[in-house]
CSV table of C-alpha atoms in Angstrom, one decimal:
chain,number,residue,atom,x,y,z
E,1312,MET,CA,88.2,95.7,90.6
E,1313,LEU,CA,90.6,92.8,91.0
E,1314,VAL,CA,93.6,95.1,91.4
E,1315,GLN,CA,95.7,92.1,92.5
E,1316,ASN,CA,95.6,91.0,88.8
E,1317,GLN,CA,97.1,94.3,87.6
E,1318,VAL,CA,100.3,94.2,89.7
E,1319,ILE,CA,102.5,93.5,86.6
E,1320,SER,CA,102.5,96.2,84.0
E,1321,PRO,CA,101.7,95.0,80.4
E,1322,ARG,CA,104.0,97.8,79.1
E,1323,TYR,CA,107.3,96.5,80.4
E,1324,GLY,CA,106.7,93.3,82.4
E,1325,GLY,CA,107.6,94.7,85.8
E,1326,PRO,CA,105.6,95.3,89.0
E,1327,VAL,CA,103.8,98.6,88.9
E,1328,ILE,CA,101.6,98.3,92.1
E,1329,VAL,CA,104.2,98.3,94.8
E,1330,LEU,CA,105.0,99.5,98.3
E,1331,LYS,CA,106.4,103.0,98.2
E,1332,GLU,CA,108.3,105.4,100.5
E,1333,ASP,CA,107.3,104.5,104.1
E,1334,GLY,CA,106.6,101.0,103.0
E,1335,ILE,CA,110.1,100.4,101.6
E,1336,SER,CA,111.7,102.3,104.5
E,1337,GLY,CA,109.7,100.2,107.0
E,1338,ALA,CA,110.7,96.9,105.2
E,1339,PHE,CA,114.3,98.0,105.4
E,1340,MET,CA,114.1,98.8,109.1
E,1341,LEU,CA,112.3,95.6,109.8
E,1342,THR,CA,114.8,93.3,108.1
E,1343,MET,CA,118.0,95.0,109.2
E,1344,ARG,CA,120.4,92.7,111.0
E,1345,GLN,CA,120.2,94.8,114.3
E,1346,THR,CA,116.4,94.8,114.5
E,1347,LYS,CA,114.8,92.6,117.2
E,1348,PHE,CA,111.5,92.5,119.0
E,1349,SER,CA,110.3,91.2,122.4
E,1350,LYS,CA,107.7,88.5,122.4
E,1351,GLU,CA,105.0,91.0,123.2
E,1352,GLU,CA,106.0,93.2,120.2
E,1353,ALA,CA,106.2,90.1,117.9
E,1354,MET,CA,102.8,88.9,119.0
E,1355,LYS,CA,101.3,92.4,118.3
E,1356,ILE,CA,102.9,92.5,114.9
E,1357,ALA,CA,101.7,89.0,114.0
E,1358,TYR,CA,98.2,89.7,115.3
E,1359,GLU,CA,98.1,92.8,113.1
E,1360,CYS,CA,98.7,90.5,110.1
E,1361,GLY,CA,96.2,87.9,111.1
E,1362,ILE,CA,98.9,85.4,112.2
E,1363,THR,CA,98.0,83.5,115.4
E,1364,GLU,CA,101.1,81.4,116.0
E,1365,LEU,CA,104.7,82.5,116.5
E,1366,PRO,CA,107.7,80.4,115.8
E,1367,LYS,CA,110.5,80.0,118.3
E,1368,PRO,CA,112.6,83.2,118.9
E,1369,ASP,CA,115.9,83.2,116.9
E,1370,LYS,CA,117.8,85.8,119.0
E,1371,GLY,CA,117.7,84.4,122.4
E,1372,GLN,CA,114.5,85.7,124.0
E,1373,PHE,CA,114.0,88.1,121.1
E,1374,TYR,CA,112.6,87.7,117.6
E,1375,SER,CA,114.5,89.1,114.6
E,1376,GLY,CA,112.8,91.2,112.0
E,1377,LYS,CA,113.9,88.7,109.4
E,1378,LEU,CA,111.9,86.0,111.2
E,1379,LEU,CA,108.8,88.0,111.3
E,1380,PHE,CA,109.1,89.0,107.7
E,1381,SER,CA,109.5,85.3,106.8
E,1382,LEU,CA,106.0,84.7,108.2
E,1383,LEU,CA,104.5,86.6,105.2
E,1384,LEU,CA,106.3,84.5,102.5
E,1385,PRO,CA,105.1,81.3,100.8
E,1386,LYS,CA,106.9,78.2,102.3
E,1387,ASP,CA,108.2,77.1,98.9
E,1388,LEU,CA,109.8,80.4,97.9
E,1389,ASN,CA,113.5,80.3,97.0
E,1390,LEU,CA,115.3,83.5,95.8
E,1391,GLU,CA,118.8,84.9,95.8
E,1392,TYR,CA,119.8,88.4,94.6
E,1393,LYS,CA,121.7,91.6,95.5
E,1394,SER,CA,119.8,94.3,97.4
E,1395,LYS,CA,119.6,98.0,96.4
E,1396,THR,CA,122.1,98.7,99.2
E,1397,CYS,CA,124.7,96.6,97.4
E,1398,LYS,CA,124.7,99.0,94.5
E,1399,TYR,CA,125.6,101.9,96.8
E,1400,ILE,CA,128.3,99.8,98.6
E,1401,GLN,CA,129.9,99.0,95.3
E,1402,GLN,CA,129.9,102.8,94.5
E,1403,SER,CA,131.6,103.8,97.7
E,1404,ASN,CA,133.7,100.8,98.7
E,1405,PRO,CA,133.7,98.2,95.9
E,1406,CYS,CA,134.1,94.5,96.8
E,1407,LYS,CA,136.7,92.4,95.0
E,1408,GLU,CA,134.4,89.4,95.2
E,1409,CYS,CA,130.8,89.0,96.4
E,1410,LYS,CA,130.7,87.3,99.7
E,1411,LYS,CA,127.0,86.5,99.4
E,1412,GLU,CA,125.6,85.3,102.7
E,1413,ASN,CA,128.8,86.5,104.5
E,1414,CYS,CA,128.4,90.1,103.3
E,1415,PRO,CA,129.4,92.3,106.3
E,1416,TYR,CA,126.8,94.8,105.2
E,1417,ASP,CA,124.0,92.2,104.9
E,1418,ALA,CA,123.4,93.4,101.4
E,1419,TYR,CA,122.8,89.9,99.8
E,1420,VAL,CA,119.3,88.6,99.9
E,1421,LYS,CA,118.7,84.9,100.3
E,1422,ILE,CA,115.3,83.4,100.8
E,1423,GLU,CA,115.2,79.6,101.4
E,1424,ASN,CA,112.0,77.7,101.7
E,1425,GLY,CA,110.1,80.9,102.6
E,1426,VAL,CA,112.7,82.0,105.3
E,1427,LEU,CA,114.7,85.1,104.9
E,1428,LYS,CA,118.2,83.8,105.7
E,1429,CYS,CA,120.1,87.1,105.1
E,1430,GLY,CA,119.9,90.5,103.4
E,1431,VAL,CA,117.7,93.5,103.8
E,1432,ILE,CA,114.4,94.0,102.0
E,1433,ASP,CA,114.5,97.3,100.0
E,1434,ALA,CA,113.6,98.7,96.6
E,1435,ALA,CA,115.4,95.9,94.8
E,1436,SER,CA,112.8,93.5,96.4
E,1437,LEU,CA,109.6,95.6,96.5
E,1438,GLY,CA,110.3,98.6,94.3
E,1439,GLU,CA,108.5,99.6,91.1
E,1440,VAL,CA,109.7,98.0,87.8
E,1441,ASN,CA,112.7,96.1,89.3
E,1442,GLY,CA,111.1,94.6,92.5
E,1443,ILE,CA,112.3,91.0,92.2
E,1444,LEU,CA,110.4,89.7,95.2
E,1445,ALA,CA,107.2,91.5,94.2
E,1446,ASN,CA,107.5,90.3,90.7
E,1447,THR,CA,108.1,86.7,91.8
E,1448,LEU,CA,105.0,86.6,94.1
E,1449,ALA,CA,102.8,88.2,91.4
E,1450,GLN,CA,103.8,85.9,88.5
E,1451,ASN,CA,104.5,82.6,90.2
E,1452,TYR,CA,101.7,82.4,92.7
E,1453,PRO,CA,97.9,83.0,92.6
E,1454,SER,CA,96.9,86.7,92.7
E,1455,ASP,CA,95.6,86.4,96.3
E,1456,VAL,CA,99.2,85.7,97.5
E,1457,ILE,CA,100.5,89.1,96.4
E,1458,ARG,CA,97.4,90.9,97.7
E,1459,GLU,CA,97.7,89.3,101.1
E,1460,PHE,CA,101.4,90.0,101.2
E,1461,TYR,CA,100.9,93.7,100.4
E,1462,ASP,CA,98.1,94.0,103.0
E,1463,ARG,CA,100.2,92.5,105.7
E,1464,MET,CA,103.4,94.3,104.7
E,1465,SER,CA,101.6,97.7,104.8
E,1466,ARG,CA,100.4,97.0,108.3
E,1467,ILE,CA,103.9,95.9,109.6
E,1468,THR,CA,105.8,98.7,107.9
E,1469,ASN,CA,103.3,101.3,109.3
E,1470,TYR,CA,103.8,99.8,112.7
E,1471,ILE,CA,107.6,99.9,112.4
E,1472,VAL,CA,107.9,103.4,111.2
E,1473,THR,CA,105.4,104.6,113.8
E,1474,THR,CA,106.9,102.9,116.8
E,1475,ARG,CA,110.6,103.1,116.0
E,1476,GLY,CA,110.3,106.5,114.4
E,1477,MET,CA,112.1,108.2,111.6
E,1478,THR,CA,113.8,111.5,112.0
E,1479,ALA,CA,114.9,114.2,109.7
E,1480,GLY,CA,117.5,116.5,111.3
E,1481,ILE,CA,120.2,118.8,110.2
E,1482,ASP,CA,122.9,116.8,112.1
E,1483,GLU,CA,122.3,113.9,109.7
E,1484,TYR,CA,124.1,115.8,107.0
E,1485,GLU,CA,127.2,116.7,108.9
E,1486,VAL,CA,130.3,115.0,107.7
E,1487,SER,CA,133.7,114.2,109.2
E,1488,SER,CA,136.9,116.1,108.7
E,1489,ARG,CA,138.1,113.3,106.5
E,1490,VAL,CA,135.3,113.9,104.0
E,1491,LYS,CA,136.1,117.6,104.0
E,1492,ALA,CA,139.7,116.9,103.2
E,1493,VAL,CA,138.7,114.6,100.3
E,1494,LYS,CA,136.5,117.4,99.0
E,1495,GLN,CA,139.2,120.0,99.1
E,1496,LYS,CA,141.6,117.7,97.4
E,1497,ALA,CA,139.1,116.8,94.7
E,1498,ILE,CA,138.3,120.5,94.0
E,1499,LYS,CA,142.0,121.4,93.8
E,1500,GLU,CA,142.7,118.5,91.4
E,1501,ALA,CA,139.6,119.5,89.3
E,1502,GLU,CA,140.8,123.2,89.1
E,1503,GLU,CA,144.3,122.1,88.0
E,1504,LYS,CA,142.9,119.8,85.3
E,1505,GLY,CA,140.6,122.5,84.2
E,1506,GLU,CA,143.5,125.0,83.8
E,1507,GLU,CA,145.4,122.5,81.7
E,1508,LEU,CA,142.4,121.9,79.6
E,1509,VAL,CA,141.8,125.6,79.0
E,1510,LYS,CA,145.5,126.0,77.9
E,1511,ALA,CA,145.1,123.2,75.4
E,1512,TYR,CA,141.9,124.7,74.2
E,1513,ARG,CA,143.5,128.1,73.7
E,1514,ARG,CA,146.4,126.6,71.8
E,1515,GLY,CA,144.1,124.5,69.7
E,1516,THR,CA,145.9,121.3,70.7
E,1517,LEU,CA,142.9,119.8,72.5
E,1518,GLU,CA,142.0,116.3,71.3
E,1519,HIS,CA,138.7,116.3,69.5
E,1520,ILE,CA,135.9,114.0,70.5
E,1521,PRO,CA,134.8,112.2,67.3
E,1522,GLY,CA,131.9,114.0,65.7
E,1523,ARG,CA,132.4,117.1,67.9
E,1524,THR,CA,133.9,120.6,67.2
E,1525,LEU,CA,136.8,121.9,69.3
E,1526,GLU,CA,134.4,124.0,71.5
E,1527,GLU,CA,132.0,121.1,72.0
E,1528,SER,CA,134.9,118.7,72.9
E,1529,PHE,CA,136.2,121.3,75.4
E,1530,GLU,CA,132.8,121.7,77.1
E,1531,ILE,CA,132.2,118.0,77.4
E,1532,LYS,CA,135.6,117.4,79.0
E,1533,MET,CA,135.0,120.2,81.4
E,1534,MET,CA,131.7,118.6,82.5
E,1535,GLN,CA,133.6,115.3,82.9
E,1536,ILE,CA,136.2,116.9,85.2
E,1537,ALA,CA,133.5,118.4,87.4
E,1538,SER,CA,131.6,115.2,87.5
E,1539,GLU,CA,134.7,113.2,88.5
E,1540,ALA,CA,135.3,115.6,91.4
E,1541,LYS,CA,131.8,115.3,92.7
E,1542,GLN,CA,131.9,111.5,92.3
E,1543,LYS,CA,134.9,111.3,94.6
E,1544,VAL,CA,133.2,113.3,97.3
E,1545,GLU,CA,130.0,111.4,96.9
E,1546,SER,CA,131.7,108.0,97.3
E,1547,GLN,CA,133.4,109.2,100.5
E,1548,ILE,CA,130.2,110.6,102.1
E,1549,LEU,CA,128.3,107.4,101.1
E,1550,ALA,CA,130.9,105.2,102.7
E,1551,GLU,CA,130.7,107.1,105.9
E,1552,LYS,CA,126.9,107.1,106.1
E,1553,ILE,CA,126.7,103.4,105.1
E,1554,ASN,CA,129.0,102.5,108.0
E,1555,GLU,CA,126.9,104.6,110.4
E,1556,VAL,CA,123.7,102.8,109.5
E,1557,LEU,CA,124.6,99.2,108.6
E,1558,LEU,CA,127.6,98.5,110.8
E,1559,SER,CA,126.4,100.2,114.0
E,1560,GLU,CA,124.8,98.2,116.8
E,1561,GLU,CA,122.2,100.9,117.3
E,1562,PRO,CA,121.6,102.4,113.9
E,1563,PRO,CA,120.0,105.8,113.5
E,1564,TYR,CA,116.5,105.7,111.8
E,1565,ASN,CA,116.8,108.8,109.7
E,1566,THR,CA,116.7,110.0,106.1
E,1567,ILE,CA,119.9,108.1,105.2
E,1568,ILE,CA,117.8,104.9,105.5
E,1569,MET,CA,115.5,106.3,102.9
E,1570,ILE,CA,118.4,106.8,100.5
E,1571,LEU,CA,120.0,103.4,101.1
E,1572,SER,CA,116.7,101.5,100.8
E,1573,GLY,CA,115.7,103.3,97.7
E,1574,SER,CA,112.4,104.5,99.1
E,1575,ARG,CA,113.2,108.2,98.5
E,1576,GLY,CA,116.1,110.3,97.4
E,1577,LYS,CA,119.5,109.4,96.0
E,1578,PRO,CA,123.1,109.7,97.0
E,1579,ILE,CA,123.4,112.8,94.8
E,1580,ASN,CA,120.9,114.6,97.1
E,1581,LEU,CA,123.1,113.7,100.1
E,1582,THR,CA,126.2,115.1,98.3
E,1583,ASN,CA,124.4,118.3,97.4
E,1584,MET,CA,123.5,118.9,101.1
E,1585,SER,CA,126.7,117.6,102.7
E,1586,GLY,CA,129.5,117.8,100.2
E,1587,LEU,CA,129.2,120.1,97.2
E,1588,TRP,CA,126.8,120.9,94.4
E,1589,GLY,CA,129.3,120.6,91.6
E,1590,GLN,CA,128.7,121.8,88.1
E,1591,ALA,CA,125.5,123.7,87.4
E,1592,SER,CA,123.9,122.2,84.3
E,1593,VAL,CA,121.6,123.7,81.7
E,1594,ARG,CA,120.4,121.4,78.9
E,1595,GLU,CA,123.0,118.8,79.9
E,1596,GLY,CA,125.9,121.3,79.5
E,1597,ARG,CA,127.5,124.2,81.2
E,1598,PRO,CA,125.4,127.4,81.4
E,1599,LYS,CA,126.0,129.7,78.3
E,1600,LYS,CA,123.6,132.6,78.4
E,1601,GLY,CA,124.5,135.6,80.6
E,1602,TYR,CA,126.5,138.8,80.1
E,1603,THR,CA,128.7,139.4,77.1
E,1604,ASN,CA,131.5,136.7,77.0
E,1605,ARG,CA,130.8,135.7,80.6
E,1606,LEU,CA,128.0,134.4,82.8
E,1607,ILE,CA,128.1,137.0,85.5
E,1608,PRO,CA,130.1,140.2,86.0
E,1609,LEU,CA,132.2,138.7,88.8
E,1610,HIS,CA,134.5,137.0,86.2
E,1611,LYS,CA,136.7,138.4,83.5
E,1612,GLU,CA,135.5,138.3,79.9
E,1613,ASN,CA,136.3,135.2,77.9
E,1614,ASP,CA,137.1,133.2,81.1
E,1615,VAL,CA,136.1,129.7,80.3
E,1616,GLY,CA,137.6,128.0,83.4
E,1617,LEU,CA,136.0,125.7,85.8
E,1618,LEU,CA,134.7,128.3,88.4
E,1619,ALA,CA,133.7,130.8,85.7
E,1620,GLY,CA,131.7,128.2,84.0
E,1621,GLY,CA,129.3,127.5,86.8
E,1622,PHE,CA,131.1,125.1,89.2
E,1623,ILE,CA,129.7,125.3,92.7
E,1624,GLU,CA,132.2,124.2,95.3
E,1625,HIS,CA,130.0,124.5,98.4
E,1626,SER,CA,127.1,122.5,99.8
E,1627,PHE,CA,123.8,123.6,101.2
E,1628,MET,CA,125.0,122.9,104.7
E,1629,GLU,CA,127.9,125.4,104.2
E,1630,GLY,CA,125.9,127.9,102.2
E,1631,LEU,CA,126.4,129.1,98.7
E,1632,LYS,CA,128.3,132.2,97.6
E,1633,ALA,CA,126.5,134.9,95.7
E,1634,ASN,CA,127.8,133.8,92.3
E,1635,GLU,CA,127.1,130.1,93.1
E,1636,TYR,CA,123.6,131.0,94.0
E,1637,PHE,CA,123.1,132.5,90.5
E,1638,TYR,CA,124.7,129.4,88.9
E,1639,HIS,CA,122.3,127.2,90.8
E,1640,ALA,CA,119.3,129.4,89.8
E,1641,MET,CA,120.3,128.9,86.1
E,1642,GLY,CA,119.9,125.2,86.4
E,1643,GLY,CA,116.7,125.6,88.5
E,1644,ARG,CA,115.1,127.7,85.8
E,1645,GLN,CA,115.3,124.8,83.4
E,1646,GLY,CA,113.3,122.7,85.8
E,1647,GLU,CA,110.6,125.3,86.0
E,1648,VAL,CA,110.4,125.6,82.2
E,1649,ASP,CA,110.2,121.8,81.9
E,1650,THR,CA,107.4,121.7,84.4
E,1651,GLY,CA,105.3,124.3,82.7
E,1652,VAL,CA,106.0,123.5,79.0
E,1653,SER,CA,106.9,119.8,78.8
E,1654,THR,CA,103.7,118.6,80.6
E,1655,LYS,CA,101.3,120.0,78.0
E,1656,VAL,CA,103.5,118.8,75.1
E,1657,SER,CA,103.7,115.2,76.4
E,1658,GLY,CA,100.1,115.2,77.5
E,1659,TYR,CA,98.8,116.2,74.1
E,1660,LEU,CA,101.1,113.8,72.4
E,1661,TYR,CA,99.8,110.9,74.5
E,1662,ARG,CA,96.2,111.8,73.7
E,1663,ARG,CA,96.8,111.8,70.0
E,1664,LEU,CA,98.7,108.5,70.2
E,1665,ALA,CA,96.0,106.8,72.3
E,1666,ASN,CA,93.3,107.9,69.9
E,1667,ALA,CA,95.2,106.7,66.9
E,1668,LEU,CA,95.9,103.2,68.4
E,1669,LYS,CA,92.6,102.6,70.3
E,1670,ASP,CA,91.1,100.3,67.6
E,1671,ILE,CA,94.2,98.0,67.3
E,1672,LYS,CA,93.8,94.4,68.5
E,1673,ILE,CA,95.5,91.0,68.2
E,1674,ALA,CA,93.5,88.7,66.0
E,1675,ASN,CA,93.2,84.9,66.4
E,1676,ASP,CA,96.0,84.3,63.9
E,1677,ALA,CA,98.4,86.3,66.2
E,1678,THR,CA,98.6,89.2,63.8
E,1679,VAL,CA,98.0,92.8,64.9
E,1680,ARG,CA,95.1,94.4,63.0
E,1681,THR,CA,92.9,97.5,63.0
E,1682,SER,CA,89.1,97.5,63.2
E,1683,HIS,CA,89.1,97.5,59.4
E,1684,ASN,CA,91.2,94.3,59.4
E,1685,ALA,CA,94.3,96.0,58.1
E,1686,ILE,CA,97.5,94.3,59.2
E,1687,ILE,CA,99.8,96.4,61.4
E,1688,GLN,CA,102.2,93.6,62.5
E,1689,PHE,CA,102.4,89.9,61.4
E,1690,VAL,CA,103.5,89.0,64.9
E,1691,TYR,CA,102.7,91.0,68.0
E,1692,GLY,CA,105.7,93.1,69.0
E,1693,ASP,CA,107.8,91.2,66.3
E,1694,ASP,CA,108.5,88.5,68.9
E,1695,GLY,CA,105.1,87.4,70.1
E,1696,ILE,CA,105.9,88.0,73.7
E,1697,PHE,CA,103.4,89.6,76.0
E,1698,PRO,CA,105.3,91.7,78.6
E,1699,ASP,CA,102.7,91.0,81.3
E,1700,LYS,CA,104.0,87.4,81.4
E,1701,THR,CA,107.7,88.3,81.5
E,1702,PHE,CA,110.1,90.1,83.8
E,1703,LEU,CA,111.2,93.3,82.1
E,1704,GLY,CA,110.7,91.8,78.7
E,1705,ASP,CA,112.6,88.6,79.3
E,1706,ASN,CA,110.4,85.5,79.1
E,1707,ARG,CA,112.9,83.4,81.2
E,1708,LEU,CA,111.4,80.2,79.8
E,1709,LYS,CA,114.5,78.1,80.5
E,1710,GLU,CA,114.8,79.5,84.0
E,1711,LYS,CA,111.1,78.7,84.8
E,1712,VAL,CA,111.4,75.1,83.4
E,1713,GLU,CA,114.5,74.5,85.6
E,1714,GLU,CA,112.6,75.9,88.6
E,1715,LEU,CA,109.6,73.6,87.9
E,1716,ILE,CA,111.9,70.5,87.5
E,1717,LYS,CA,113.6,71.4,90.8
E,1718,HIS,CA,110.3,71.8,92.5
E,1719,VAL,CA,108.9,68.5,91.2
E,1720,LYS,CA,112.1,66.7,92.4
E,1721,GLU,CA,111.7,68.2,95.9
E,1722,GLU,CA,108.0,67.1,96.0
E,1723,ILE,CA,109.0,63.5,95.0
E,1724,LYS,CA,111.6,63.4,97.8
E,1725,THR,CA,109.1,64.5,100.4
């Protein structure tokens, strides 16, 4: 079926056939700075991939995971970019200036002449849509290169995850007293801001958001206060877990790696389990429907404060109070409705759309026409660019020409 020719999606110009979940987690574990293998292990991994010769070890008597990963790359490949982990580091502990190769978290990827010099391979390299490495191999090299790379990577990552092991334990979501203190402070500040906002709303002195009523402006600002509180807690938890995994000499192989690598889950899931749930949301706003002038009978009528509006200040590790459980269920109900209703709506919409467009084609004069020769567009997509030959819609012509000139100059020198 020549699947290797379908790696790049013609819809948006990004890789759609990629490694997922265990594949990305395994690639992350393989290329972590702390990962090393004995000669026997390195030979076994290389043999699994059909590689018969090993280079010299780069960690004394041991082989780094970066060195073994480099065996899978084309020798003329040169890339530099920030890893997925860098995004989470910026969220928790922003850097004033990118240190690139000297990043203490090893979050800057640099591949030079087919050798991974620094950085961890994660969803930013191999993920769907935005995988920079996968996209480069698929677009700049023959299709057999990406096929062979995926085949070998799947073997290596399966070996890593199987032999090193990945755990999922309750203790992974325990947090320090420092995080708990930050959480209590964030909740207290949010409640105080909420009280001030309620007073301004009652007096009618609340500043309107352009295009919104007084009530809509109030609800939006209450959502913002709750979101800011959760963000503070999330940043603190993320910083703590990043240090545990990336700065430790013997990092734990657990679900935190899944989040940092982008293979599964997000920091918000970690915050929900370890920190607090935050504001329950229904249709992108605070819950409205309930008892007369209140959500549940535990609160006074016409109480529009933070806690009465569905704010959940506990995590799953701590356990939710009875009223918080009901707030959480209100948001969960929306998900159930979307699952049951939205699927059939979007499915039928796609069917009608596909049937309406199935006879459209691009003619020899670059116009888009129907089977009856009626013109739909004078230029395909109004720009004449085919997404399959771009990266996320950007044709990068100038960049490719510069790369070609650089490559030719290097060939002349050698």
